[in-house]
Amino acid sequence: MALNCNTKHPLKYDGTGQHQRFIEALEPSSVNVHGFTLRDWMHFAFDFAGKLRYFHLSDDQKHAGNWQAFLKSANEIEAFLKDAALVEDESWLTDEEREKILQKPPKGNYEPHLALFLSFLKLMKFSQKQMNQLGKRHMDFYFKQVLQLSVKPAVPNRVHLIFELAKNAVNDILPKGTLFDGGKDKNGKPILYATTEELVVGKAKVASLKSIYHEAGKTIRYAEETNSLDGLGTEFGDENPQWNVFGNKRWPVASPGFALASNVLLLKEGKRKVTVDITLAENTFPTDFPDIETVQSGILPLFSGEEEWMEPSDFEVTHTPSSGNRKLSLTISLDAAADAVVPYDPEIHEERFNTNLPILRILMDTGSDNGYAIYTALKEAVVTEVNMGVEVSDIRDLKLENDMGRLDGSKPFYPFGTIPKQGSSFYVGSAEIFQKNWNEIKLDIAWKNKPVSLEAHYAAYKGTRVPTVDGDGYFTVKARYIKNNQWFPTGISAASHPLFSDTPAKGNLTIGRDASDTGVRLSLLASPLLMKKGVDINKAVLKNYLTKPTGEQETQKAFFLKPVSAIFNVARFNPGFRRPLFKADSFGPATKDNFLRLTLDRGFLHEHYPECYSLAMIEKAKNGDETDIPNAPYTPEIASLSVGYTATAGNKITFDSDSSPEDKFNNYKDRVIQLFHEHPFGQNEQHIFLKEQVHFLDGEAKRNIRLLPVYAHEGELYIGLENGRPSDVVSLLIQAVEGSEDPLAPTFTGNRQIEWFALVNNEWQPLQNQFITQNTTNNFLRAGMVKIQLPAGVNTSNTLLDKGFHWIKAQLPEGLTHLSVCEISGIYAQAAEAVFTDRRNELLHPEEAVPAGTIGKFLEKPPLIKAVDQPHASFGGAAEEKDQMFYTRISERLRHKNRAVNLWDYERIVLEKFPSVYKVKCLNHTSNILEDGTPDYFEINPGFVSLIVIPDIRNQDSFDPLKPRASRQLLSEIQKHVSTLHSMHVHFDTCNPDYETIMLDFRIKFHDGYDPNAYLNILNDDLVRHLSPWAFGEHSEISFGGSLYKSVMIGFIENLPYVDFISQVRMYHRQEENDDNTDDLNVVAATSARAILVSARNHKITLIDNDEICHE
């Protein structure tokens, strides 16, 4: 296996900075054709006068010296010029100072010929200046006339504008070139801006921002209000707040999970035990499932209570294999003191469940290690079936009646009347029990004054027609229950049940459901949005809703074979369950459900008592006291009655591939359990039939139902649009704060980019290129606009998020973090870009930023637009190119010919194109990333070129001054630009430097009189300033490579005026961001060609106490 090459780059090179680009020879004034100054002319004239012979008028044959006597000597010239106030270069003088010099009164001691000579020299400067412009004219002629190159014109600045429609307007079209008033320039001329393209202004506006942040391996967080300090609405303290839309560790922890809704959960009172068995598909249940203690501590069950969500008294979780699949089982208990489990009420429970049934929620606190562990273990699990069961005892709130009327169960009562006889009936009513798929009902009866032995009690009853009571079991009842106006068991075959148990004063009566009763089925809830008047609630309704009924066979074909994506609206077809309510106060002809009837098979011999009593008295008269007198017949009286029962419900969720559409529809229609996913902002029902109605789902998303919602990406932003309409084109302004991303975070490479979705019927529809008509944000790395056409199927009735809005989702691609994008200072709808239009305005305007709020009105206001606003300052302006930059650019262009071949070419091309780059270093045969995208660093890798970029941090707040790093936006723009100029065989990459930290650890004693606490901070600042002077605005180079000796730092510290002495000096070299290396080094050297040595932010400095000093 080949090993990585560790050979270091042989070229020791510091790169090129912006200030190094300018060549002095390109400055026309660097070489003048005529460069004499006044001083030069005076000295020249004096020297030249020495070459001219002077002849006296009296003797023109013999010279009498030279002409220097008429001029000042070389020693006197400087004083003469100064005294004459002849300033050679007056450019540094103010107008006031120049005026004072010119008005200075003459001393009167200047000789006329010298004054004339100086005047001549001053006038000659005009000709001299024109002559000295020959070099500039020649260069301009060559560059501009011969080569036909021109100065870069001024670049107009741009602004983003937001529009608001008038109250009753639906939309309005702003044509390209619409003008806006931007105030006046310094000369009083109006500043005008014009839109760059047509905009259809609609009513949609951004009304809500929400986010989910999945910190992989740790937790899941959410923001109810993304544009707030804590995600819950707390306002920022800054005037210009900015926030990360994809993640913030201040946000609250989310508790995702699942929920089950079923009528079997209607549990008003008593001791209640709920069992849930969830069958998970084979190979989707984790093999490393957490232990039971972890699971139970990470799960929170909640029931829909009368006033709030209610926690159970106890619960336990188990998991077992089942025919290749796995079962996750939960047993949840509520004691008798717990409140009732009631149907879900959105006003009380404040969630977004689409049901009116009682609900059991299973939530996972991802803020705890155990909660996140159980979520991670189950997030990929696929549900195939859900079964629920309840076991309830001690129900006392019952509707009780007999043949005589209503009974009060709160005190003793006669269930079969005061004279019970064969056929007397006792009715027990309970809406809770009988609307469920119950298995058995158990009546726990406490009898009042019941004889210990009914056989003994009736022993004296004798007669030819008097039946013999042979025990307590003699008295039996037949139990029937009514359902849909039919009594079960049907016919006369109902079994008899003993009325009394073997225990005195007790009676336990257990009744099972008749086999002919095939179960309780809940009907679809007839919604006025869905059901047509006069149509029965059955499968035909759905068929009629899907397509026009042109015949039964054709309708069936349309439903089961024809794709229904365009004609089936899942959000409108949103059936809940009709919950059968026990409305009748008493049993009667109108009662169709909810009653159990106990009918006596035999009477209690009340009709025989008079006869038996008369016979016994006659016998007694004959035989005396030996005759037994019959007891009064026992009249059954109940002291207390409670009912218990068991019930079950079950639903198939995921189907095999060979299941027919009709099977799936029937299962959905007849479902008795609803499975919901629990999201931070809402819930949505899960069923394979619903998935198959969504045309944009495919593959696994359409075939399988997961137990839990999955957040596979680190960050998701939800944008709620108010007042939008399907198919609207919404222009969103994403105001990113450029440079605020983390340059060390993973970046957008290859085809990875921000993904966009629209919420359609509780499912996220991907927005492909046909829906994204414009995107200038570069993946949230710069401020820009995103134009999105809403799909035709978008709706505002979703339950995943707030109703009333159309929801758009922006999602980070897999592998990127929330630090990979810039922070955001605003998101707006109905945005347009406008550009400055030059109307001979003051030239400095294009490069000056126009403050936010400057533009607030049209030049000519359209009637349908209510307002226009400029939320942020302008951007992108630049003044006309100056001569010096023009000469530098053209000379570089003539050398590299717009082709990146050698190091010089790469560096100059980047520095010229990107003025925000302070310094750049090109490394040949050096790679930062391999061809397959894997990050790796090799200094000897032929075919690779790396460009190390240092941004200009002057007057910038978004950079770390000690470790300035270029933004991802800047790096990507450099990459894109240079990649078009180098050879096709070159693998090119841009990156930031490696900043390697130097940290000093020592002990120190200050001179007396210096405050130790204050000077510890001063010393730390001095060390940082010495090691990284550029961070303090000083004109100092940021240099690559280099080394530092400990002795140099010791000398620097000891020479500080407030330092007495230091000891135990250690110097650490830390190469990584979180490196805590403590190896003491005498020399620290940069480890790579792209490394820069910088100071640690805080050095470890320890004071030496006076007690530690040895005094002689």
mmCIF file of C-alpha atoms in Angstrom, residues 678-972:
data_model
loop_
_atom_site.group_PDB
_atom_site.id
_atom_site.type_symbol
_atom_site.label_atom_id
_atom_site.label_comp_id
_atom_site.label_asym_id
_atom_site.label_seq_id
_atom_site.Cartn_x
_atom_site.Cartn_y
_atom_site.Cartn_z
ATOM 1 C CA GLU A 678 -44.343 13.602 15.858
ATOM 2 C CA HIS A 679 -42.381 16.572 14.531
ATOM 3 C CA PRO A 680 -41.293 19.639 16.515
ATOM 4 C CA PHE A 681 -43.972 21.790 14.874
ATOM 5 C CA GLY A 682 -46.794 19.359 14.161
ATOM 6 C CA GLN A 683 -47.863 15.858 13.240
ATOM 7 C CA ASN A 684 -48.847 13.963 10.105
ATOM 8 C CA GLU A 685 -50.584 10.638 9.670
ATOM 9 C CA GLN A 686 -48.664 7.736 8.165
ATOM 10 C CA HIS A 687 -50.250 5.109 5.948
ATOM 11 C CA ILE A 688 -49.075 3.454 2.759
ATOM 12 C CA PHE A 689 -52.296 4.433 0.979
ATOM 13 C CA LEU A 690 -51.656 8.125 1.671
ATOM 14 C CA LYS A 691 -48.080 7.800 0.427
ATOM 15 C CA GLU A 692 -49.196 6.277 -2.841
ATOM 16 C CA GLN A 693 -51.465 9.224 -3.592
ATOM 17 C CA VAL A 694 -48.479 11.605 -3.662
ATOM 18 C CA HIS A 695 -47.051 11.628 -7.174
ATOM 19 C CA PHE A 696 -43.612 13.052 -6.341
ATOM 20 C CA LEU A 697 -42.746 10.309 -3.852
ATOM 21 C CA ASP A 698 -40.960 7.272 -5.165
ATOM 22 C CA GLY A 699 -38.815 4.387 -4.072
ATOM 23 C CA GLU A 700 -38.563 3.599 -0.410
ATOM 24 C CA ALA A 701 -40.430 6.758 0.603
ATOM 25 C CA LYS A 702 -43.507 5.407 -1.163
ATOM 26 C CA ARG A 703 -43.202 1.763 -0.079
ATOM 27 C CA ASN A 704 -42.302 1.959 3.586
ATOM 28 C CA ILE A 705 -43.642 3.712 6.647
ATOM 29 C CA ARG A 706 -41.021 4.539 9.240
ATOM 30 C CA LEU A 707 -41.802 4.512 12.910
ATOM 31 C CA LEU A 708 -40.147 7.887 13.483
ATOM 32 C CA PRO A 709 -39.544 11.026 11.426
ATOM 33 C CA VAL A 710 -36.029 11.133 10.016
ATOM 34 C CA TYR A 711 -33.800 14.209 9.943
ATOM 35 C CA ALA A 712 -30.926 13.045 7.755
ATOM 36 C CA HIS A 713 -29.492 16.527 7.240
ATOM 37 C CA GLU A 714 -28.065 18.833 9.857
ATOM 38 C CA GLY A 715 -30.196 21.872 9.122
ATOM 39 C CA GLU A 716 -33.649 22.637 7.735
ATOM 40 C CA LEU A 717 -35.210 26.085 7.355
ATOM 41 C CA TYR A 718 -38.990 26.450 6.970
ATOM 42 C CA ILE A 719 -40.325 29.641 5.377
ATOM 43 C CA GLY A 720 -44.033 30.299 5.911
ATOM 44 C CA LEU A 721 -45.635 32.386 3.153
ATOM 45 C CA GLU A 722 -48.852 34.170 3.960
ATOM 46 C CA ASN A 723 -51.461 35.140 1.340
ATOM 47 C CA GLY A 724 -49.763 33.180 -1.423
ATOM 48 C CA ARG A 725 -51.510 31.186 -4.121
ATOM 49 C CA PRO A 726 -50.634 27.948 -5.897
ATOM 50 C CA SER A 727 -48.435 28.513 -8.984
ATOM 51 C CA ASP A 728 -47.407 31.991 -7.777
ATOM 52 C CA VAL A 729 -43.801 33.027 -8.461
ATOM 53 C CA VAL A 730 -42.412 34.355 -5.191
ATOM 54 C CA SER A 731 -39.191 36.365 -5.224
ATOM 55 C CA LEU A 732 -37.371 35.857 -1.914
ATOM 56 C CA LEU A 733 -34.501 38.032 -0.738
ATOM 57 C CA ILE A 734 -32.026 36.090 1.422
ATOM 58 C CA GLN A 735 -29.918 38.770 3.098
ATOM 59 C CA ALA A 736 -26.784 36.816 3.987
ATOM 60 C CA VAL A 737 -24.004 38.458 5.990
ATOM 61 C CA GLU A 738 -21.073 37.660 3.737
ATOM 62 C CA GLY A 739 -18.001 36.310 5.473
ATOM 63 C CA SER A 740 -19.900 35.163 8.577
ATOM 64 C CA GLU A 741 -19.614 31.466 7.717
ATOM 65 C CA ASP A 742 -16.902 29.300 9.260
ATOM 66 C CA PRO A 743 -14.139 28.881 6.637
ATOM 67 C CA LEU A 744 -13.068 25.646 8.335
ATOM 68 C CA ALA A 745 -16.483 24.018 8.001
ATOM 69 C CA PRO A 746 -17.221 21.566 5.161
ATOM 70 C CA THR A 747 -17.943 23.359 1.926
ATOM 71 C CA PHE A 748 -20.166 22.973 -1.099
ATOM 72 C CA THR A 749 -18.280 20.851 -3.598
ATOM 73 C CA GLY A 750 -19.372 19.127 -6.777
ATOM 74 C CA ASN A 751 -23.139 19.139 -7.155
ATOM 75 C CA ARG A 752 -23.873 19.674 -3.475
ATOM 76 C CA GLN A 753 -26.114 22.672 -2.927
ATOM 77 C CA ILE A 754 -28.990 23.944 -0.815
ATOM 78 C CA GLU A 755 -32.062 21.841 -1.604
ATOM 79 C CA TRP A 756 -35.522 23.404 -1.838
ATOM 80 C CA PHE A 757 -38.921 21.823 -1.151
ATOM 81 C CA ALA A 758 -42.581 22.832 -0.926
ATOM 82 C CA LEU A 759 -45.042 21.297 1.519
ATOM 83 C CA VAL A 760 -47.826 19.547 -0.394
ATOM 84 C CA ASN A 761 -50.345 17.473 1.555
ATOM 85 C CA ASN A 762 -47.950 16.999 4.477
ATOM 86 C CA GLU A 763 -45.189 15.736 2.172
ATOM 87 C CA TRP A 764 -42.167 17.700 0.954
ATOM 88 C CA GLN A 765 -42.120 18.030 -2.822
ATOM 89 C CA PRO A 766 -38.618 18.635 -4.235
ATOM 90 C CA LEU A 767 -38.393 21.852 -6.216
ATOM 91 C CA GLN A 768 -36.411 21.047 -9.318
ATOM 92 C CA ASN A 769 -34.965 23.561 -11.749
ATOM 93 C CA GLN A 770 -38.330 24.276 -13.313
ATOM 94 C CA PHE A 771 -39.552 25.645 -9.963
ATOM 95 C CA ILE A 772 -36.371 27.606 -9.114
ATOM 96 C CA THR A 773 -36.268 30.243 -11.829
ATOM 97 C CA GLN A 774 -33.482 32.289 -10.221
ATOM 98 C CA ASN A 775 -30.994 31.741 -7.399
ATOM 99 C CA THR A 776 -28.177 34.218 -6.771
ATOM 100 C CA THR A 777 -27.443 33.306 -3.149
ATOM 101 C CA ASN A 778 -24.640 30.828 -3.948
ATOM 102 C CA ASN A 779 -25.935 28.467 -1.269
ATOM 103 C CA PHE A 780 -26.516 31.193 1.326
ATOM 104 C CA LEU A 781 -22.920 32.412 0.991
ATOM 105 C CA ARG A 782 -23.910 35.843 -0.256
ATOM 106 C CA ALA A 783 -26.957 38.080 -0.244
ATOM 107 C CA GLY A 784 -29.182 37.347 -3.199
ATOM 108 C CA MET A 785 -32.605 36.402 -4.454
ATOM 109 C CA VAL A 786 -34.350 33.091 -4.977
ATOM 110 C CA LYS A 787 -37.353 33.052 -7.292
ATOM 111 C CA ILE A 788 -39.605 30.091 -6.595
ATOM 112 C CA GLN A 789 -42.729 29.049 -8.433
ATOM 113 C CA LEU A 790 -45.053 27.371 -5.972
ATOM 114 C CA PRO A 791 -46.309 23.976 -7.184
ATOM 115 C CA ALA A 792 -49.942 23.756 -8.184
ATOM 116 C CA GLY A 793 -50.635 21.330 -5.338
ATOM 117 C CA VAL A 794 -49.474 23.471 -2.417
ATOM 118 C CA ASN A 795 -52.062 23.951 0.299
ATOM 119 C CA THR A 796 -52.460 25.720 3.622
ATOM 120 C CA SER A 797 -54.193 22.918 5.562
ATOM 121 C CA ASN A 798 -51.096 20.898 6.413
ATOM 122 C CA THR A 799 -50.629 19.648 9.943
ATOM 123 C CA LEU A 800 -46.821 19.395 9.888
ATOM 124 C CA LEU A 801 -46.581 23.160 10.358
ATOM 125 C CA ASP A 802 -48.856 26.103 11.114
ATOM 126 C CA LYS A 803 -52.013 26.163 9.055
ATOM 127 C CA GLY A 804 -52.795 29.167 6.902
ATOM 128 C CA PHE A 805 -49.356 29.333 5.273
ATOM 129 C CA HIS A 806 -47.670 27.872 2.237
ATOM 130 C CA TRP A 807 -44.415 26.364 3.457
ATOM 131 C CA ILE A 808 -41.060 26.313 1.669
ATOM 132 C CA LYS A 809 -38.116 24.325 3.016
ATOM 133 C CA ALA A 810 -34.414 24.998 2.439
ATOM 134 C CA GLN A 811 -32.275 22.035 3.457
ATOM 135 C CA LEU A 812 -28.535 21.623 3.828
ATOM 136 C CA PRO A 813 -27.064 18.846 1.689
ATOM 137 C CA GLU A 814 -25.779 15.810 3.503
ATOM 138 C CA GLY A 815 -22.344 16.262 5.050
ATOM 139 C CA LEU A 816 -22.525 20.035 5.484
ATOM 140 C CA THR A 817 -23.048 21.832 8.773
ATOM 141 C CA HIS A 818 -24.864 24.972 9.807
ATOM 142 C CA LEU A 819 -21.466 26.700 9.929
ATOM 143 C CA SER A 820 -20.989 26.093 6.200
ATOM 144 C CA VAL A 821 -23.332 28.977 5.346
ATOM 145 C CA CYS A 822 -23.473 32.635 6.282
ATOM 146 C CA GLU A 823 -25.625 34.055 8.988
ATOM 147 C CA ILE A 824 -28.787 35.797 7.814
ATOM 148 C CA SER A 825 -30.053 39.244 8.720
ATOM 149 C CA GLY A 826 -33.386 39.063 6.926
ATOM 150 C CA ILE A 827 -35.621 37.057 4.594
ATOM 151 C CA TYR A 828 -38.224 38.938 2.578
ATOM 152 C CA ALA A 829 -40.762 38.228 -0.162
ATOM 153 C CA GLN A 830 -41.633 40.367 -3.204
ATOM 154 C CA ALA A 831 -38.018 41.457 -3.710
ATOM 155 C CA ALA A 832 -36.383 43.015 -6.752
ATOM 156 C CA GLU A 833 -32.932 44.291 -7.595
ATOM 157 C CA ALA A 834 -32.411 47.876 -8.729
ATOM 158 C CA VAL A 835 -29.245 49.442 -10.144
ATOM 159 C CA PHE A 836 -27.975 53.004 -9.997
ATOM 160 C CA THR A 837 -28.521 54.886 -13.240
ATOM 161 C CA ASP A 838 -25.947 57.595 -13.879
ATOM 162 C CA ARG A 839 -27.518 60.947 -14.706
ATOM 163 C CA ARG A 840 -24.140 62.742 -14.642
ATOM 164 C CA ASN A 841 -24.056 62.329 -10.910
ATOM 165 C CA GLU A 842 -21.077 62.989 -8.640
ATOM 166 C CA LEU A 843 -18.485 60.341 -9.540
ATOM 167 C CA LEU A 844 -17.814 59.081 -6.022
ATOM 168 C CA HIS A 845 -21.395 57.915 -5.599
ATOM 169 C CA PRO A 846 -21.077 54.401 -7.100
ATOM 170 C CA GLU A 847 -18.515 53.263 -4.561
ATOM 171 C CA GLU A 848 -20.337 54.693 -1.567
ATOM 172 C CA ALA A 849 -22.905 52.419 0.095
ATOM 173 C CA VAL A 850 -26.430 53.817 0.130
ATOM 174 C CA PRO A 851 -27.746 53.313 3.700
ATOM 175 C CA ALA A 852 -30.776 51.149 4.358
ATOM 176 C CA GLY A 853 -34.055 53.030 4.111
ATOM 177 C CA THR A 854 -32.754 55.613 1.653
ATOM 178 C CA ILE A 855 -35.026 54.462 -1.160
ATOM 179 C CA GLY A 856 -38.655 54.618 -0.117
ATOM 180 C CA LYS A 857 -40.624 55.884 -3.077
ATOM 181 C CA PHE A 858 -41.109 55.542 -6.805
ATOM 182 C CA LEU A 859 -40.243 58.256 -9.242
ATOM 183 C CA GLU A 860 -43.770 57.683 -10.556
ATOM 184 C CA LYS A 861 -45.833 55.628 -8.110
ATOM 185 C CA PRO A 862 -48.040 52.876 -9.592
ATOM 186 C CA PRO A 863 -51.553 52.840 -8.091
ATOM 187 C CA LEU A 864 -51.538 49.146 -7.046
ATOM 188 C CA ILE A 865 -48.304 49.282 -5.020
ATOM 189 C CA LYS A 866 -48.745 50.436 -1.452
ATOM 190 C CA ALA A 867 -45.109 50.769 -0.384
ATOM 191 C CA VAL A 868 -41.504 50.124 -1.337
ATOM 192 C CA ASP A 869 -38.696 49.614 1.162
ATOM 193 C CA GLN A 870 -34.922 49.247 1.060
ATOM 194 C CA PRO A 871 -34.158 46.933 4.004
ATOM 195 C CA HIS A 872 -30.363 46.905 3.636
ATOM 196 C CA ALA A 873 -27.535 49.045 2.294
ATOM 197 C CA SER A 874 -26.473 48.974 -1.345
ATOM 198 C CA PHE A 875 -23.671 46.767 -2.613
ATOM 199 C CA GLY A 876 -21.335 46.173 -5.533
ATOM 200 C CA GLY A 877 -20.387 49.722 -6.526
ATOM 201 C CA ALA A 878 -16.910 50.744 -7.731
ATOM 202 C CA ALA A 879 -15.450 54.013 -8.989
ATOM 203 C CA GLU A 880 -13.785 54.415 -12.350
ATOM 204 C CA GLU A 881 -10.356 52.798 -12.509
ATOM 205 C CA LYS A 882 -7.497 55.136 -11.675
ATOM 206 C CA ASP A 883 -4.440 55.459 -13.910
ATOM 207 C CA GLN A 884 -2.098 53.656 -11.559
ATOM 208 C CA MET A 885 -4.375 50.593 -11.339
ATOM 209 C CA PHE A 886 -4.939 50.759 -15.092
ATOM 210 C CA TYR A 887 -1.216 50.652 -15.854
ATOM 211 C CA THR A 888 -0.658 47.857 -13.356
ATOM 212 C CA ARG A 889 -3.534 45.783 -14.693
ATOM 213 C CA ILE A 890 -2.498 46.171 -18.328
ATOM 214 C CA SER A 891 1.155 45.401 -17.689
ATOM 215 C CA GLU A 892 0.154 42.240 -15.811
ATOM 216 C CA ARG A 893 -2.278 41.328 -18.560
ATOM 217 C CA LEU A 894 0.419 41.702 -21.205
ATOM 218 C CA ARG A 895 2.616 39.354 -19.254
ATOM 219 C CA HIS A 896 0.229 36.546 -18.278
ATOM 220 C CA LYS A 897 -1.995 36.966 -21.383
ATOM 221 C CA ASN A 898 -5.035 35.925 -19.340
ATOM 222 C CA ARG A 899 -3.607 32.441 -18.945
ATOM 223 C CA ALA A 900 -2.554 30.913 -15.642
ATOM 224 C CA VAL A 901 0.722 29.140 -16.329
ATOM 225 C CA ASN A 902 3.271 29.969 -13.638
ATOM 226 C CA LEU A 903 3.034 31.168 -10.048
ATOM 227 C CA TRP A 904 3.256 34.812 -11.029
ATOM 228 C CA ASP A 905 0.274 34.425 -13.364
ATOM 229 C CA TYR A 906 -1.992 32.762 -10.795
ATOM 230 C CA GLU A 907 -1.256 35.326 -8.121
ATOM 231 C CA ARG A 908 -1.631 38.438 -10.279
ATOM 232 C CA ILE A 909 -4.822 37.180 -11.890
ATOM 233 C CA VAL A 910 -6.416 36.671 -8.476
ATOM 234 C CA LEU A 911 -5.174 39.931 -6.955
ATOM 235 C CA GLU A 912 -6.446 41.949 -9.907
ATOM 236 C CA LYS A 913 -9.843 40.285 -10.084
ATOM 237 C CA PHE A 914 -10.503 40.268 -6.335
ATOM 238 C CA PRO A 915 -9.508 43.509 -4.563
ATOM 239 C CA SER A 916 -10.731 42.058 -1.244
ATOM 240 C CA VAL A 917 -7.763 39.649 -1.269
ATOM 241 C CA TYR A 918 -4.830 41.002 0.725
ATOM 242 C CA LYS A 919 -2.274 38.376 -0.195
ATOM 243 C CA VAL A 920 -2.121 35.173 -2.189
ATOM 244 C CA LYS A 921 0.417 32.377 -2.412
ATOM 245 C CA CYS A 922 0.469 29.868 -5.251
ATOM 246 C CA LEU A 923 1.904 26.421 -4.595
ATOM 247 C CA ASN A 924 2.685 24.254 -7.567
ATOM 248 C CA HIS A 925 2.441 20.431 -7.367
ATOM 249 C CA THR A 926 0.561 20.833 -4.077
ATOM 250 C CA SER A 927 -2.897 19.448 -3.376
ATOM 251 C CA ASN A 928 -5.467 20.217 -0.692
ATOM 252 C CA ILE A 929 -8.152 17.920 -2.032
ATOM 253 C CA LEU A 930 -7.884 14.782 -4.122
ATOM 254 C CA GLU A 931 -9.679 14.143 -7.393
ATOM 255 C CA ASP A 932 -12.407 12.178 -5.608
ATOM 256 C CA GLY A 933 -13.118 15.107 -3.286
ATOM 257 C CA THR A 934 -11.304 13.674 -0.259
ATOM 258 C CA PRO A 935 -9.522 16.420 1.731
ATOM 259 C CA ASP A 936 -5.804 15.709 1.910
ATOM 260 C CA TYR A 937 -2.611 17.756 1.831
ATOM 261 C CA PHE A 938 0.470 16.823 -0.200
ATOM 262 C CA GLU A 939 3.285 19.224 -1.002
ATOM 263 C CA ILE A 940 4.634 16.998 -3.788
ATOM 264 C CA ASN A 941 1.721 16.040 -6.014
ATOM 265 C CA PRO A 942 2.297 16.688 -9.734
ATOM 266 C CA GLY A 943 -0.628 18.092 -11.658
ATOM 267 C CA PHE A 944 -2.087 19.947 -8.681
ATOM 268 C CA VAL A 945 -1.988 23.680 -7.984
ATOM 269 C CA SER A 946 -3.096 25.229 -4.705
ATOM 270 C CA LEU A 947 -3.821 28.864 -4.084
ATOM 271 C CA ILE A 948 -3.624 30.091 -0.480
ATOM 272 C CA VAL A 949 -5.712 33.210 0.093
ATOM 273 C CA ILE A 950 -5.505 35.808 2.866
ATOM 274 C CA PRO A 951 -8.383 38.326 2.885
ATOM 275 C CA ASP A 952 -8.032 42.029 3.553
ATOM 276 C CA ILE A 953 -9.243 42.513 7.128
ATOM 277 C CA ARG A 954 -8.982 46.289 7.229
ATOM 278 C CA ASN A 955 -12.281 47.853 8.344
ATOM 279 C CA GLN A 956 -13.890 44.413 8.453
ATOM 280 C CA ASP A 957 -15.688 42.980 11.485
ATOM 281 C CA SER A 958 -16.484 39.483 10.243
ATOM 282 C CA PHE A 959 -12.919 38.151 10.376
ATOM 283 C CA ASP A 960 -10.826 36.760 13.192
ATOM 284 C CA PRO A 961 -7.958 39.288 13.161
ATOM 285 C CA LEU A 962 -5.459 36.737 14.451
ATOM 286 C CA LYS A 963 -6.440 34.138 11.857
ATOM 287 C CA PRO A 964 -8.033 35.907 8.891
ATOM 288 C CA ARG A 965 -9.706 33.406 6.589
ATOM 289 C CA ALA A 966 -11.417 34.057 3.278
ATOM 290 C CA SER A 967 -15.105 33.309 3.079
ATOM 291 C CA ARG A 968 -16.445 30.292 1.216
ATOM 292 C CA GLN A 969 -18.099 32.702 -1.192
ATOM 293 C CA LEU A 970 -14.784 34.360 -2.035
ATOM 294 C CA LEU A 971 -12.944 31.049 -2.362
ATOM 295 C CA SER A 972 -15.620 29.640 -4.652
#
